[in-house]
Short mmCIF file of C-alpha atoms in Angstrom, two decimals:
data_model
loop_
_atom_site.label_atom_id
_atom_site.label_comp_id
_atom_site.label_asym_id
_atom_site.label_seq_id
_atom_site.Cartn_x
_atom_site.Cartn_y
_atom_site.Cartn_z
CA UNK A 1 7.32 19.07 5.65
CA UNK A 2 9.07 15.72 5.30
CA UNK A 3 6.05 13.44 5.76
CA UNK A 4 7.45 9.98 6.35
CA UNK A 5 11.14 9.21 6.25
CA UNK A 6 12.71 5.76 6.22
CA UNK A 7 16.29 4.68 6.78
CA UNK A 8 18.35 3.19 5.39
CA UNK A 9 17.41 3.52 1.72
CA UNK A 10 18.92 0.14 1.02
CA UNK A 11 20.91 -2.47 2.87
CA UNK A 12 22.65 -5.74 2.18
CA UNK A 13 22.69 -7.97 5.24
CA UNK A 14 24.22 -11.33 6.08
CA UNK A 15 21.80 -14.02 7.22
CA UNK A 16 21.57 -14.27 10.97
CA UNK A 17 22.32 -10.59 11.59
CA UNK A 18 20.00 -8.27 13.46
CA UNK A 19 18.65 -5.25 11.60
CA UNK A 20 16.38 -2.33 12.50
CA UNK A 21 14.58 -0.36 9.83
CA UNK A 22 13.71 3.14 10.95
CA UNK A 23 10.53 5.06 10.22
CA UNK A 24 9.65 8.57 11.36
CA UNK A 25 6.63 10.72 10.55
CA UNK A 26 6.07 14.39 11.33
CA UNK A 27 2.32 14.54 10.66
CA UNK A 28 1.28 13.55 14.21
CA UNK A 29 -0.66 10.61 12.80
CA UNK A 30 -2.02 8.11 15.29
CA UNK A 31 -1.75 4.97 13.18
CA UNK A 32 1.39 3.54 11.60
CA UNK A 33 2.02 0.43 9.52
CA UNK A 34 4.82 -1.69 8.10
CA UNK A 35 4.38 -3.50 4.77
CA UNK A 36 6.63 -5.63 2.66
CA UNK A 37 6.38 -5.53 -1.13
CA UNK A 38 7.19 -8.61 -3.14
CA UNK A 39 6.73 -9.05 -6.89
CA UNK A 40 3.39 -10.63 -7.71
CA UNK A 41 2.16 -10.41 -4.11
CA UNK A 42 1.48 -6.72 -3.75
CA UNK A 43 1.98 -5.25 -0.29
CA UNK A 44 1.43 -7.36 2.80
CA UNK A 45 1.01 -5.95 6.28
CA UNK A 46 3.66 -7.00 8.80
CA UNK A 47 2.72 -5.05 11.94
CA UNK A 48 0.68 -2.02 12.78
CA UNK A 49 0.14 0.44 15.60
CA UNK A 50 -3.16 2.21 16.22
CA UNK A 51 -1.61 4.69 18.65
CA UNK A 52 1.56 5.24 20.63
CA UNK A 53 2.12 2.44 23.12
CA UNK A 54 0.13 -0.20 21.20
CA UNK A 55 1.06 -2.60 18.40
CA UNK A 56 -0.61 -5.44 16.55
CA UNK A 57 0.26 -8.27 14.19
CA UNK A 58 -0.56 -8.08 10.52
CA UNK A 59 -0.67 -10.74 7.84
CA UNK A 60 3.02 -11.75 7.89
CA UNK A 61 4.47 -10.92 11.36
CA UNK A 62 6.81 -13.88 11.88
CA UNK A 63 10.47 -12.90 12.19
CA UNK A 64 9.67 -9.22 12.78
CA UNK A 65 9.03 -7.08 15.83
CA UNK A 66 8.00 -3.45 16.29
CA UNK A 67 7.73 -0.88 19.03
CA UNK A 68 5.87 2.41 19.32
CA UNK A 69 7.37 4.39 22.16
CA UNK A 70 6.08 7.73 20.82
CA UNK A 71 3.82 9.08 18.08
CA UNK A 72 6.53 9.80 15.53
CA UNK A 73 8.69 6.67 15.43
CA UNK A 74 7.85 3.10 14.46
CA UNK A 75 10.99 0.96 14.02
CA UNK A 76 10.87 -2.54 12.55
CA UNK A 77 13.40 -5.08 13.79
CA UNK A 78 14.53 -8.32 12.20
CA UNK A 79 16.07 -10.25 15.09
CA UNK A 80 17.89 -12.80 12.92
CA UNK A 81 17.53 -12.10 9.22
CA UNK A 82 16.82 -14.87 6.70
CA UNK A 83 16.98 -14.74 2.88
CA UNK A 84 13.16 -14.91 2.61
CA UNK A 85 13.07 -11.48 4.24
CA UNK A 86 14.67 -9.98 1.14
CA UNK A 87 12.08 -7.43 0.09
CA UNK A 88 11.20 -3.76 -0.15
CA UNK A 89 9.78 -2.47 3.12
CA UNK A 90 7.35 0.43 3.30
CA UNK A 91 6.27 2.33 6.37
CA UNK A 92 2.94 4.16 6.27
CA UNK A 93 0.84 6.31 8.57
CA UNK A 94 -2.72 7.58 8.75
CA UNK A 95 -4.59 9.99 11.01
CA UNK A 96 -6.48 7.18 12.70
CA UNK A 97 -9.54 5.03 12.61
CA UNK A 98 -11.75 5.18 9.55
CA UNK A 99 -11.25 5.61 5.84
CA UNK A 100 -8.29 7.91 6.08
CA UNK A 101 -5.65 7.89 3.38
CA UNK A 102 -2.43 6.13 4.29
CA UNK A 103 0.76 8.05 3.55
CA UNK A 104 3.76 5.99 2.53
CA UNK A 105 7.47 6.46 2.99
CA UNK A 106 9.95 5.98 0.13
CA UNK A 107 10.82 2.42 1.17
CA UNK A 108 13.87 0.43 2.24
CA UNK A 109 15.29 -2.19 -0.10
CA UNK A 110 16.70 -5.03 2.00
CA UNK A 111 18.74 -7.92 0.65
CA UNK A 112 19.58 -10.82 2.96
CA UNK A 113 22.35 -13.09 1.73
CA UNK B 1 -10.94 -13.08 5.05
CA UNK B 2 -10.63 -10.04 2.87
CA UNK B 3 -8.91 -10.28 -0.51
CA UNK B 4 -8.34 -8.20 -3.62
CA UNK B 5 -7.66 -9.54 -7.10
CA UNK B 6 -6.30 -7.41 -9.93
CA UNK B 7 -6.07 -8.22 -13.60
CA UNK B 8 -2.91 -9.92 -14.68
CA UNK B 9 -0.24 -7.54 -15.95
CA UNK B 10 1.83 -5.94 -17.19
CA UNK B 11 -0.19 -3.60 -19.40
CA UNK B 12 1.47 -1.80 -22.31
CA UNK B 13 -0.37 0.99 -24.14
CA UNK B 14 0.33 3.76 -26.60
CA UNK B 15 -0.17 7.35 -25.53
CA UNK B 16 -3.82 8.50 -25.69
CA UNK B 17 -5.15 4.92 -25.51
CA UNK B 18 -8.01 3.95 -23.18
CA UNK B 19 -7.03 2.22 -19.96
CA UNK B 20 -8.92 -0.31 -17.86
CA UNK B 21 -7.41 -2.18 -14.95
CA UNK B 22 -9.81 -4.66 -13.41
CA UNK B 23 -10.15 -5.12 -9.67
CA UNK B 24 -12.50 -7.40 -7.77
CA UNK B 25 -12.71 -7.95 -4.05
CA UNK B 26 -13.97 -10.34 -1.42
CA UNK B 27 -15.05 -8.92 1.91
CA UNK B 28 -17.93 -9.07 4.33
CA UNK B 29 -20.00 -5.98 4.88
CA UNK B 30 -19.13 -2.68 3.26
CA UNK B 31 -15.42 -2.07 2.77
CA UNK B 32 -13.90 1.14 1.50
CA UNK B 33 -12.02 0.79 -1.78
CA UNK B 34 -8.88 2.51 -2.97
CA UNK B 35 -6.51 2.80 -5.89
CA UNK B 36 -2.90 3.60 -5.05
CA UNK B 37 -0.17 4.42 -7.58
CA UNK B 38 3.56 3.81 -7.25
CA UNK B 39 5.85 5.74 -9.57
CA UNK B 40 9.34 4.32 -10.21
CA UNK B 41 11.56 4.49 -7.13
CA UNK B 42 8.86 5.99 -4.93
CA UNK B 43 6.41 4.92 -2.25
CA UNK B 44 2.69 4.50 -2.86
CA UNK B 45 0.34 7.45 -3.02
CA UNK B 46 -3.42 7.52 -3.01
CA UNK B 47 -4.95 8.00 -6.45
CA UNK B 48 -8.66 7.80 -5.60
CA UNK B 49 -11.11 6.16 -3.24
CA UNK B 50 -14.79 5.30 -2.76
CA UNK B 51 -16.41 4.54 0.55
CA UNK B 52 -19.88 3.24 -0.37
CA UNK B 53 -21.72 1.45 -3.13
CA UNK B 54 -22.16 3.40 -6.40
CA UNK B 55 -19.65 6.06 -5.33
CA UNK B 56 -17.28 7.16 -8.07
CA UNK B 57 -13.75 8.18 -7.14
CA UNK B 58 -11.84 10.37 -9.57
CA UNK B 59 -8.48 12.10 -9.78
CA UNK B 60 -6.03 13.14 -12.53
CA UNK B 61 -8.39 11.82 -15.22
CA UNK B 62 -8.69 8.40 -13.57
CA UNK B 63 -12.06 7.08 -12.42
CA UNK B 64 -13.37 4.02 -10.58
CA UNK B 65 -16.91 3.14 -9.49
CA UNK B 66 -17.72 1.05 -6.42
CA UNK B 67 -19.95 -1.77 -7.74
CA UNK B 68 -21.25 -3.86 -4.87
CA UNK B 69 -23.34 -6.14 -7.08
CA UNK B 70 -20.22 -7.28 -8.96
CA UNK B 71 -17.78 -6.64 -6.07
CA UNK B 72 -15.62 -4.62 -8.43
CA UNK B 73 -13.72 -1.33 -8.52
CA UNK B 74 -12.21 -1.13 -12.01
CA UNK B 75 -9.82 1.72 -12.79
CA UNK B 76 -10.31 3.63 -16.06
CA UNK B 77 -8.74 6.54 -17.90
CA UNK B 78 -9.84 7.80 -21.27
CA UNK B 79 -6.46 8.90 -22.61
CA UNK B 80 -3.25 7.79 -20.94
CA UNK B 81 0.02 9.69 -20.99
CA UNK B 82 3.62 8.55 -20.76
CA UNK B 83 3.71 10.05 -17.28
CA UNK B 84 1.03 7.56 -16.16
CA UNK B 85 3.56 4.73 -16.39
CA UNK B 86 3.60 3.25 -12.88
CA UNK B 87 2.39 0.35 -10.77
CA UNK B 88 -1.26 0.53 -9.75
CA UNK B 89 -2.62 -1.18 -6.65
CA UNK B 90 -6.24 -1.80 -5.75
CA UNK B 91 -6.91 -2.05 -2.02
CA UNK B 92 -9.71 -2.33 0.49
CA UNK B 93 -10.15 -1.29 4.08
CA UNK B 94 -12.56 -2.48 6.73
CA UNK B 95 -12.58 0.19 9.43
CA UNK B 96 -13.58 -0.72 12.91
CA UNK B 97 -12.83 -3.60 15.25
CA UNK B 98 -9.49 -5.32 14.85
CA UNK B 99 -9.25 -4.30 11.19
CA UNK B 100 -8.88 -0.63 12.16
CA UNK B 101 -8.32 0.82 8.70
CA UNK B 102 -5.69 -1.71 7.65
CA UNK B 103 -5.35 -2.06 3.90
CA UNK B 104 -5.53 -5.32 1.96
CA UNK B 105 -3.79 -4.91 -1.40
CA UNK B 106 -4.06 -6.58 -4.76
CA UNK B 107 -0.88 -7.81 -6.40
CA UNK B 108 -0.36 -4.66 -8.45
CA UNK B 109 -0.50 -3.98 -12.19
CA UNK B 110 2.46 -2.54 -14.06
CA UNK B 111 1.41 0.03 -16.67
CA UNK B 112 3.83 1.17 -19.37
CA UNK B 113 2.75 3.89 -21.79
CA UNK B 114 4.78 4.45 -24.95
CA UNK B 115 4.87 7.73 -26.91
#
Protein backbone atom coordinates (compact mmCIF):
# COMPACT_ATOMS: atom_id res chain seq x y z
CA UNK A 1 0.00 0.00 0.00
CA UNK A 2 1.59 3.26 -1.12
CA UNK A 3 -0.62 5.68 0.82
CA UNK A 4 0.04 9.09 -0.66
CA UNK A 5 2.58 9.70 -3.38
CA UNK A 6 3.82 13.08 -4.58
CA UNK A 7 5.81 14.02 -7.65
CA UNK A 8 8.28 15.38 -8.30
CA UNK A 9 10.40 14.97 -5.17
CA UNK A 10 12.11 18.26 -5.88
CA UNK A 11 12.15 20.85 -8.63
CA UNK A 12 13.99 24.01 -9.52
CA UNK A 13 11.84 26.33 -11.59
CA UNK A 14 12.38 29.65 -13.33
CA UNK A 15 10.08 32.47 -12.29
CA UNK A 16 7.12 32.85 -14.59
CA UNK A 17 6.96 29.17 -15.52
CA UNK A 18 3.91 27.01 -14.98
CA UNK A 19 4.25 23.99 -12.71
CA UNK A 20 1.93 21.21 -11.57
CA UNK A 21 2.66 19.23 -8.43
CA UNK A 22 1.06 15.81 -8.47
CA UNK A 23 -0.59 14.00 -5.58
CA UNK A 24 -2.21 10.57 -5.63
CA UNK A 25 -3.70 8.53 -2.81
CA UNK A 26 -4.84 4.91 -2.86
CA UNK A 27 -6.82 4.90 0.40
CA UNK A 28 -10.11 6.05 -1.16
CA UNK A 29 -10.18 9.02 1.19
CA UNK A 30 -12.81 11.65 0.54
CA UNK A 31 -10.89 14.71 1.70
CA UNK A 32 -7.56 15.95 0.36
CA UNK A 33 -5.42 18.96 1.22
CA UNK A 34 -2.40 20.92 0.03
CA UNK A 35 -0.09 22.63 2.53
CA UNK A 36 3.09 24.60 2.21
CA UNK A 37 5.76 24.39 4.90
CA UNK A 38 7.97 27.37 5.59
CA UNK A 39 10.50 27.70 8.39
CA UNK A 40 9.00 29.40 11.43
CA UNK A 41 5.49 29.35 9.99
CA UNK A 42 4.57 25.70 10.30
CA UNK A 43 2.23 24.32 7.66
CA UNK A 44 -0.35 26.56 6.01
CA UNK A 45 -3.32 25.28 4.05
CA UNK A 46 -3.41 26.29 0.39
CA UNK A 47 -6.48 24.48 -0.96
CA UNK A 48 -8.62 21.57 0.06
CA UNK A 49 -11.22 19.24 -1.36
CA UNK A 50 -13.95 17.62 0.72
CA UNK A 51 -14.89 15.16 -2.01
CA UNK A 52 -14.32 14.54 -5.70
CA UNK A 53 -15.67 17.39 -7.79
CA UNK A 54 -15.41 20.05 -5.06
CA UNK A 55 -12.56 22.31 -3.94
CA UNK A 56 -12.12 25.17 -1.50
CA UNK A 57 -9.63 27.88 -0.62
CA UNK A 58 -7.42 27.60 2.41
CA UNK A 59 -5.34 30.18 4.24
CA UNK A 60 -2.90 31.04 1.42
CA UNK A 61 -4.59 30.26 -1.95
CA UNK A 62 -3.29 33.12 -4.10
CA UNK A 63 -1.17 32.01 -7.04
CA UNK A 64 -2.33 28.38 -6.78
CA UNK A 65 -5.15 26.36 -8.29
CA UNK A 66 -6.36 22.80 -7.78
CA UNK A 67 -8.74 20.33 -9.34
CA UNK A 68 -10.35 17.14 -8.10
CA UNK A 69 -11.60 15.18 -11.09
CA UNK A 70 -11.61 11.87 -9.19
CA UNK A 71 -11.12 10.52 -5.68
CA UNK A 72 -7.46 9.61 -6.02
CA UNK A 73 -5.79 12.64 -7.62
CA UNK A 74 -5.43 16.21 -6.39
CA UNK A 75 -2.92 18.20 -8.48
CA UNK A 76 -1.72 21.65 -7.46
CA UNK A 77 -0.85 24.12 -10.21
CA UNK A 78 1.25 27.26 -10.05
CA UNK A 79 0.20 29.21 -13.13
CA UNK A 80 3.16 31.61 -13.09
CA UNK A 81 5.67 30.80 -10.38
CA UNK A 82 7.24 33.52 -8.22
CA UNK A 83 10.21 33.26 -5.81
CA UNK A 84 7.91 33.58 -2.76
CA UNK A 85 6.44 30.22 -3.73
CA UNK A 86 9.74 28.55 -2.88
CA UNK A 87 8.70 26.08 -0.21
CA UNK A 88 8.11 22.45 0.65
CA UNK A 89 4.65 21.32 -0.42
CA UNK A 90 2.76 18.54 1.32
CA UNK A 91 -0.35 16.78 0.13
CA UNK A 92 -2.57 15.10 2.72
CA UNK A 93 -5.79 13.11 2.81
CA UNK A 94 -8.33 12.01 5.38
CA UNK A 95 -11.39 9.75 5.32
CA UNK A 96 -13.75 12.69 5.59
CA UNK A 97 -15.58 14.96 7.93
CA UNK A 98 -14.75 14.81 11.61
CA UNK A 99 -11.65 14.24 13.68
CA UNK A 100 -10.00 11.83 11.33
CA UNK A 101 -6.24 11.64 11.12
CA UNK A 102 -4.71 13.30 8.08
CA UNK A 103 -2.16 11.22 6.19
CA UNK A 104 0.69 13.11 4.59
CA UNK A 105 2.76 12.50 1.50
CA UNK A 106 6.56 12.79 1.51
CA UNK A 107 6.54 16.34 0.14
CA UNK A 108 7.85 18.23 -2.89
CA UNK A 109 10.68 20.70 -2.44
CA UNK A 110 10.18 23.55 -4.92
CA UNK A 111 12.68 26.31 -5.59
CA UNK A 112 11.65 29.24 -7.78
CA UNK A 113 14.52 31.35 -9.07
CA UNK B 1 -9.88 32.87 13.76
CA UNK B 2 -8.20 29.75 15.01
CA UNK B 3 -4.52 29.81 15.94
CA UNK B 4 -1.91 27.61 17.59
CA UNK B 5 1.22 28.81 19.35
CA UNK B 6 4.13 26.53 20.22
CA UNK B 7 7.08 27.21 22.45
CA UNK B 8 10.07 28.74 20.77
CA UNK B 9 12.65 26.20 19.63
CA UNK B 10 14.85 24.48 18.90
CA UNK B 11 15.07 22.16 21.91
CA UNK B 12 18.25 20.19 22.59
CA UNK B 13 18.27 17.43 25.22
CA UNK B 14 20.43 14.56 26.35
CA UNK B 15 19.12 11.03 26.05
CA UNK B 16 16.77 10.03 28.92
CA UNK B 17 15.95 13.66 29.76
CA UNK B 18 12.37 14.83 30.36
CA UNK B 19 10.68 16.62 27.49
CA UNK B 20 8.00 19.29 27.50
CA UNK B 21 6.90 21.20 24.42
CA UNK B 22 4.29 23.82 25.18
CA UNK B 23 1.29 24.41 22.96
CA UNK B 24 -1.57 26.85 23.46
CA UNK B 25 -4.47 27.52 21.16
CA UNK B 26 -7.16 30.05 20.34
CA UNK B 27 -10.44 28.79 18.98
CA UNK B 28 -14.14 29.14 19.54
CA UNK B 29 -16.09 26.16 20.77
CA UNK B 30 -14.47 22.78 21.22
CA UNK B 31 -11.69 21.99 18.76
CA UNK B 32 -9.90 18.68 18.49
CA UNK B 33 -6.18 18.84 19.24
CA UNK B 34 -3.31 16.95 17.67
CA UNK B 35 0.42 16.47 17.82
CA UNK B 36 2.13 15.55 14.56
CA UNK B 37 5.78 14.52 14.19
CA UNK B 38 8.02 14.99 11.15
CA UNK B 39 11.17 12.89 10.99
CA UNK B 40 14.02 14.13 8.77
CA UNK B 41 13.16 13.97 5.08
CA UNK B 42 9.65 12.66 5.67
CA UNK B 43 6.08 13.92 5.73
CA UNK B 44 4.11 14.48 8.92
CA UNK B 45 2.54 11.62 10.83
CA UNK B 46 0.05 11.71 13.65
CA UNK B 47 1.60 11.19 17.08
CA UNK B 48 -1.47 11.57 19.30
CA UNK B 49 -4.77 13.40 19.57
CA UNK B 50 -7.50 14.43 22.01
CA UNK B 51 -11.02 15.36 21.04
CA UNK B 52 -12.54 16.78 24.24
CA UNK B 53 -11.58 18.56 27.43
CA UNK B 54 -9.52 16.52 29.93
CA UNK B 55 -8.82 13.79 27.37
CA UNK B 56 -5.25 12.50 27.41
CA UNK B 57 -3.68 11.37 24.15
CA UNK B 58 -0.71 9.02 24.34
CA UNK B 59 1.56 7.14 21.97
CA UNK B 60 5.19 5.91 21.96
CA UNK B 61 5.73 7.24 25.49
CA UNK B 62 4.47 10.73 24.59
CA UNK B 63 1.46 12.23 26.34
CA UNK B 64 -0.63 15.39 26.09
CA UNK B 65 -3.73 16.46 28.02
CA UNK B 66 -6.46 18.68 26.58
CA UNK B 67 -6.79 21.54 29.10
CA UNK B 68 -9.68 23.78 28.16
CA UNK B 69 -9.29 26.08 31.16
CA UNK B 70 -5.77 27.03 30.05
CA UNK B 71 -6.36 26.37 26.31
CA UNK B 72 -3.27 24.19 26.26
CA UNK B 73 -2.12 20.82 24.93
CA UNK B 74 1.47 20.44 26.10
CA UNK B 75 3.49 17.46 24.85
CA UNK B 76 5.52 15.48 27.39
CA UNK B 77 7.79 12.45 27.46
CA UNK B 78 9.53 11.13 30.52
CA UNK B 79 12.70 9.84 28.87
CA UNK B 80 13.62 10.87 25.34
CA UNK B 81 15.71 8.82 22.94
CA UNK B 82 17.96 9.82 20.07
CA UNK B 83 15.32 8.43 17.73
CA UNK B 84 12.85 11.06 18.97
CA UNK B 85 14.83 13.77 17.20
CA UNK B 86 12.31 15.36 14.84
CA UNK B 87 10.08 18.38 14.32
CA UNK B 88 6.90 18.39 16.40
CA UNK B 89 3.76 20.25 15.36
CA UNK B 90 0.74 21.06 17.48
CA UNK B 91 -2.49 21.45 15.52
CA UNK B 92 -6.21 21.93 15.97
CA UNK B 93 -9.25 21.03 13.94
CA UNK B 94 -12.76 22.41 14.00
CA UNK B 95 -14.94 19.82 12.26
CA UNK B 96 -18.17 20.89 10.70
CA UNK B 97 -19.28 23.81 8.57
CA UNK B 98 -16.69 25.37 6.31
CA UNK B 99 -13.84 24.22 8.55
CA UNK B 100 -14.51 20.57 7.67
CA UNK B 101 -11.63 18.99 9.54
CA UNK B 102 -8.97 21.37 8.23
CA UNK B 103 -5.91 21.59 10.44
CA UNK B 104 -4.40 24.79 11.82
CA UNK B 105 -0.75 24.19 12.73
CA UNK B 106 1.68 25.77 15.13
CA UNK B 107 5.06 26.81 13.81
CA UNK B 108 6.79 23.57 14.81
CA UNK B 109 9.46 22.79 17.39
CA UNK B 110 12.74 21.15 16.40
CA UNK B 111 13.88 18.56 18.94
CA UNK B 112 17.44 17.23 18.92
CA UNK B 113 18.40 14.48 21.35
CA UNK B 114 22.09 13.73 21.92
CA UNK B 115 23.45 10.38 23.18
